[in-house]
Short mmCIF file of C-alpha atoms in Angstrom, two decimals:
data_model
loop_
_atom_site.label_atom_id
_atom_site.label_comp_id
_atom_site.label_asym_id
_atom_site.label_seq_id
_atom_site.Cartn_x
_atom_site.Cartn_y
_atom_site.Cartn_z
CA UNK A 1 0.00 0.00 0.00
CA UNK A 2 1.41 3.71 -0.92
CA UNK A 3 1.09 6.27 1.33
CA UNK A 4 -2.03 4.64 3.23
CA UNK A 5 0.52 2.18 4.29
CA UNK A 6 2.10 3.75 7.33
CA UNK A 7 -1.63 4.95 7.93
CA UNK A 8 -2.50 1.67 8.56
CA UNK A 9 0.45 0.30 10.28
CA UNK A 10 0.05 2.65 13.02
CA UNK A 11 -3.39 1.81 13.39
CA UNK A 12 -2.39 -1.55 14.17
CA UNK A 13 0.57 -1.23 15.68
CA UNK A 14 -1.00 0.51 18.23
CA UNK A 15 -4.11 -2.47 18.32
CA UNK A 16 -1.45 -5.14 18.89
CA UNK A 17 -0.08 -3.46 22.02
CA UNK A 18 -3.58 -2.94 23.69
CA UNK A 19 -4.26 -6.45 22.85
CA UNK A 20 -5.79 -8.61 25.71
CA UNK A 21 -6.04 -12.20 26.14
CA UNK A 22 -9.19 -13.84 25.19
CA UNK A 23 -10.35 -16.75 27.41
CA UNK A 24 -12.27 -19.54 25.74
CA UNK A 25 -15.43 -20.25 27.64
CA UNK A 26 -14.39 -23.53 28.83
CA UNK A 27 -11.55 -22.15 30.83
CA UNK A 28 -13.09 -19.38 33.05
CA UNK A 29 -16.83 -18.71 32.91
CA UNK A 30 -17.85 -16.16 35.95
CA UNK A 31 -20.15 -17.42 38.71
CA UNK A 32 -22.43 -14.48 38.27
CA UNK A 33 -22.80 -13.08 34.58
CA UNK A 34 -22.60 -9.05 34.81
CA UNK A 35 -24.93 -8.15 31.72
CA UNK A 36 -23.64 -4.96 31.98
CA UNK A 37 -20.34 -6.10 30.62
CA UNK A 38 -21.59 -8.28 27.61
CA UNK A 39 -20.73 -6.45 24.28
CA UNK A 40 -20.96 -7.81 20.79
CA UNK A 41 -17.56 -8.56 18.41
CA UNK A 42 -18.26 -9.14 15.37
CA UNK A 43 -16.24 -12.13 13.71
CA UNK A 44 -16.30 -14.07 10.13
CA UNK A 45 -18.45 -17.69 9.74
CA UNK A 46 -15.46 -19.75 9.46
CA UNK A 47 -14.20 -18.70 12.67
CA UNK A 48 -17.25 -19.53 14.25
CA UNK A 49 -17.06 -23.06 12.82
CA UNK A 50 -13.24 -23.41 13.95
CA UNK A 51 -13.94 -22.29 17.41
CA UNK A 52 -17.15 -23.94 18.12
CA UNK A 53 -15.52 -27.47 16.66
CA UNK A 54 -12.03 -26.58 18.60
CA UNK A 55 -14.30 -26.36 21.70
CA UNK A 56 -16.08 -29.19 21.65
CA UNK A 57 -13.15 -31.46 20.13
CA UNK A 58 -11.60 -30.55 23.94
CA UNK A 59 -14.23 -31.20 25.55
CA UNK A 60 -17.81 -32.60 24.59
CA UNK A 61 -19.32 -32.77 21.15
CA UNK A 62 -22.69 -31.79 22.93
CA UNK A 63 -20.73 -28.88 24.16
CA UNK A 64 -23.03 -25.62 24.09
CA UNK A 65 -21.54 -23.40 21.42
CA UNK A 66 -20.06 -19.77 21.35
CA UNK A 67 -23.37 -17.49 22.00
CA UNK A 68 -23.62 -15.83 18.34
CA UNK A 69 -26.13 -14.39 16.18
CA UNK A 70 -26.35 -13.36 12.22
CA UNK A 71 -25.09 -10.59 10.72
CA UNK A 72 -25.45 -10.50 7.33
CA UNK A 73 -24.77 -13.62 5.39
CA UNK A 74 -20.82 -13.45 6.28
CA UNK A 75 -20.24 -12.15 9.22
CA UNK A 76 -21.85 -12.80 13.16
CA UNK A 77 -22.27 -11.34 16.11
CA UNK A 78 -20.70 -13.21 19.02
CA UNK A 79 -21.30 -12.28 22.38
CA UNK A 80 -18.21 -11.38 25.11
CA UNK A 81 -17.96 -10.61 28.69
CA UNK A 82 -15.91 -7.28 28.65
CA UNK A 83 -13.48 -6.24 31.84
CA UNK A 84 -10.52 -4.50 32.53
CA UNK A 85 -8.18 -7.17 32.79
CA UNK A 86 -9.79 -9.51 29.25
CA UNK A 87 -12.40 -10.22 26.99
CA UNK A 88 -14.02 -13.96 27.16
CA UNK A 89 -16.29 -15.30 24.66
CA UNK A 90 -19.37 -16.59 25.95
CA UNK A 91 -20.94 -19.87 25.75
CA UNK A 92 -24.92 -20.14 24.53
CA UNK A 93 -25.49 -21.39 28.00
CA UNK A 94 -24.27 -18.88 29.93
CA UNK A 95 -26.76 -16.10 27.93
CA UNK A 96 -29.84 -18.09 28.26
CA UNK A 97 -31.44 -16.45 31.12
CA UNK A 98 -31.31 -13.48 28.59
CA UNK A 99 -33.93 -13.10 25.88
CA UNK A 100 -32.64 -13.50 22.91
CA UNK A 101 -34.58 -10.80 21.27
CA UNK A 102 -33.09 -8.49 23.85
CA UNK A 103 -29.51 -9.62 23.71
CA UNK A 104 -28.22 -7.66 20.73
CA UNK A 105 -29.48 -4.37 22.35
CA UNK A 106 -27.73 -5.00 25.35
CA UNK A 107 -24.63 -5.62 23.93
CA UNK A 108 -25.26 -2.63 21.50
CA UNK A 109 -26.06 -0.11 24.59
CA UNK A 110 -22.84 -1.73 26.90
CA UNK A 111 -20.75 -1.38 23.61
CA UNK A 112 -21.75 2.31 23.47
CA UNK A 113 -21.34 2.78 27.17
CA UNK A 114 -17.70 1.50 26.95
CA UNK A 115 -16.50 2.66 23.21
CA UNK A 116 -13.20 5.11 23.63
CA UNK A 117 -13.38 7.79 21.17
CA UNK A 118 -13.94 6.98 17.91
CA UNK A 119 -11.45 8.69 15.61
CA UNK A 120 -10.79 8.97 11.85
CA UNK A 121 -7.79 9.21 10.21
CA UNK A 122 -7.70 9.93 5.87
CA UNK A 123 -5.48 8.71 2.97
CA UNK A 124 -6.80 10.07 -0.29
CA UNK A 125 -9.80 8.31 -1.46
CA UNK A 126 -10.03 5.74 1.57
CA UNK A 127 -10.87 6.54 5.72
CA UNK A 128 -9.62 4.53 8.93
CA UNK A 129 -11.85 4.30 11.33
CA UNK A 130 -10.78 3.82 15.22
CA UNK A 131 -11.93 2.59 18.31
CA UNK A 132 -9.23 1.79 20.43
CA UNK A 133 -8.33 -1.45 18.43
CA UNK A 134 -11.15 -3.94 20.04
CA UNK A 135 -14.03 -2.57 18.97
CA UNK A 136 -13.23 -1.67 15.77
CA UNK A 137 -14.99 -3.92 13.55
CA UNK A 138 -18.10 -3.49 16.24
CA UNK A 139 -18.91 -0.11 15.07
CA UNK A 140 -20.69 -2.00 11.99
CA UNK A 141 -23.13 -2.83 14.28
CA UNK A 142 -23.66 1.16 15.37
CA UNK A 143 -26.31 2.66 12.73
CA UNK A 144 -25.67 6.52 13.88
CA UNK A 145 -22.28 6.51 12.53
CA UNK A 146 -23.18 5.60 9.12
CA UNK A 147 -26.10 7.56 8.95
CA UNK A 148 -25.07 10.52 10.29
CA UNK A 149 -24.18 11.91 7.08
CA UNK A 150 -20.82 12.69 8.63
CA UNK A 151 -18.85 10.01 6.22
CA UNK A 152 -18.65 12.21 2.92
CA UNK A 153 -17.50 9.22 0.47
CA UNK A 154 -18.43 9.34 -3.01
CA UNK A 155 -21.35 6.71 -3.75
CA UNK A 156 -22.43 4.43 -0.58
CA UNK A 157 -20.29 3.72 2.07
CA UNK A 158 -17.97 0.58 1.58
CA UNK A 159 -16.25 -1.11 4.38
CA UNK A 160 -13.34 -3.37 4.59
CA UNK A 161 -12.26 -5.72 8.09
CA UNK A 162 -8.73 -7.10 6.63
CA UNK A 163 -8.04 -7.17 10.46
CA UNK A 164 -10.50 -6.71 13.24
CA UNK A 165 -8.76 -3.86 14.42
CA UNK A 166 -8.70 -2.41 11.14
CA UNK A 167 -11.60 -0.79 10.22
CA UNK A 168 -11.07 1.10 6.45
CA UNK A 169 -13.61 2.85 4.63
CA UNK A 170 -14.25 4.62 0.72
CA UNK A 171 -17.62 5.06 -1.47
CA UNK A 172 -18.63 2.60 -3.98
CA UNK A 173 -18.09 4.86 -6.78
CA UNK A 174 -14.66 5.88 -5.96
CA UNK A 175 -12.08 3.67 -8.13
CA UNK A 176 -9.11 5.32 -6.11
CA UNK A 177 -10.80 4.62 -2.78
CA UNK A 178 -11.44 0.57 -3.80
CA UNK A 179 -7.92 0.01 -4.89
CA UNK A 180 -6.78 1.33 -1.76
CA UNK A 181 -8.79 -0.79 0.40
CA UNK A 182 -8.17 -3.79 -2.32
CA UNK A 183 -4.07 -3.31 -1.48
CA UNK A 184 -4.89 -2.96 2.15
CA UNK A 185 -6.37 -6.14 2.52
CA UNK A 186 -3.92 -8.01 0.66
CA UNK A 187 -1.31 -6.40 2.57
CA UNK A 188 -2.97 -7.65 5.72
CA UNK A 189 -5.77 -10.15 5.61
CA UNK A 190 -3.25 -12.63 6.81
CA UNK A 191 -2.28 -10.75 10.02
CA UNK A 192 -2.21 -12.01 13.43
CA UNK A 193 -6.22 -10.91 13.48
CA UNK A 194 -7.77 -11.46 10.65
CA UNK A 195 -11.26 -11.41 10.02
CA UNK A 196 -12.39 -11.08 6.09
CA UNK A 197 -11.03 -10.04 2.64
CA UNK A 198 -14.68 -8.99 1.80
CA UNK A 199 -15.94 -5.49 1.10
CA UNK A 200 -19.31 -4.61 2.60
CA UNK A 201 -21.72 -2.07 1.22
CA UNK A 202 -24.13 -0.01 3.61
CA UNK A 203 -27.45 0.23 2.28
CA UNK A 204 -31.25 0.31 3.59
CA UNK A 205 -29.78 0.34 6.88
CA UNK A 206 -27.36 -2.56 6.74
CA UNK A 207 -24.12 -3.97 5.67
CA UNK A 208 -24.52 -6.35 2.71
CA UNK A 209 -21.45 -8.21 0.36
CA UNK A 210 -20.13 -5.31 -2.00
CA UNK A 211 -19.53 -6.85 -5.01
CA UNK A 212 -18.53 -5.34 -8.43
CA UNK A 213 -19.28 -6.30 -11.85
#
């Protein structure tokens, strides 16, 4: 990547070094569940799959899965217990005293409580957008930020997750913008955090697969 390289490597330079350890939920599930602390990260399909068949390969193939829900038809929603010291993935059985109609608004209203500052950084044609490197990709899931007309991109609003602490951004009609985000994802899709390769296009309120012809 040209001059959006050193962009990005800061970005996630600075991720890696706030980087805290993430339990599975096998090895340290709280007595008491604070529901105040549950926030949604949102992860690929295939990890899903890897995690939910690592888990239950250690321990029971009736094993109660990660505690996940869809969001769109590549990514999820999986549910984490949030606190100073980590951030644990939680088990299906551990939310089931929740409704599950209200569990993605709690998480959405903890994740707000407990965002740092979201900042913006610019390279030409393409945006990174920051949250303090663990909520990063989560901010798909926050509908005032891309409606807010404050993202002036040319076209709709595209969105890349090469990383899950990179969060990059350009319009759908901007060639520049798309080539930028194309070289930053094959610069970094195979980072210590990956998440996708795919672009994601926000329209009628929600991220769908941008594809080109």
């Amino acid at each position: 990547v040209s001059a959006s390289s050193s962009v990005v490597q800061g970005v996630n330079g600075a991720a890696r070094i706030r980087d805290r350890t993430r339990a599975s939920p096998a090895s340290a599930k709280s007595a008491v569940l604070d529901s105040k602390r549950i926030i949604p990260v949102i992860k690929d399909r295939p990890w899903l799959d890897e995690t939910n068949g690592r888990i239950r390969a250690q321990t029971s193939p009736n094993a109660p899965g990660l505690a996940a829900d869809d969001f769109n038809n590549e990514l999820v929603i999986i549910y984490a217990l949030d606190d100073p010291n980590r951030m644990r993935y939680l088990a299906e059985d551990e939310v089931a005293a929740i409704k599950r109609s209200e569990l993605k608004t709690l998480a959405i209203e903890n994740l707000i409580r407990i965002l740092p500052k979201v900042g913006m950084g610019r390279d030409g044609d393409m945006f990174i957008m920051t949250a303090g490197g663990d909520y990063d990709a989560s901010l798909l899931l926050l509908d005032h930020i891309w409606t807010s007309g404050q993202i002036k991109v040319s076209g709709d609003i595209v969105v890349a997750l090469p990383q899950r602490n990179m969060l990059l951004i350009t319009g759908s009609q901007s060639r520049t913008g798309l080539k930028q985000v194309r070289e930053a994802i094959a610069k970094f899709s195979d980072g210590p955090y990956r998440l996708t390769n795919a672009l994601f296009v926000y329209r009628k309120g929600r991220f769908e697969k941008f594809t080109t012809d």
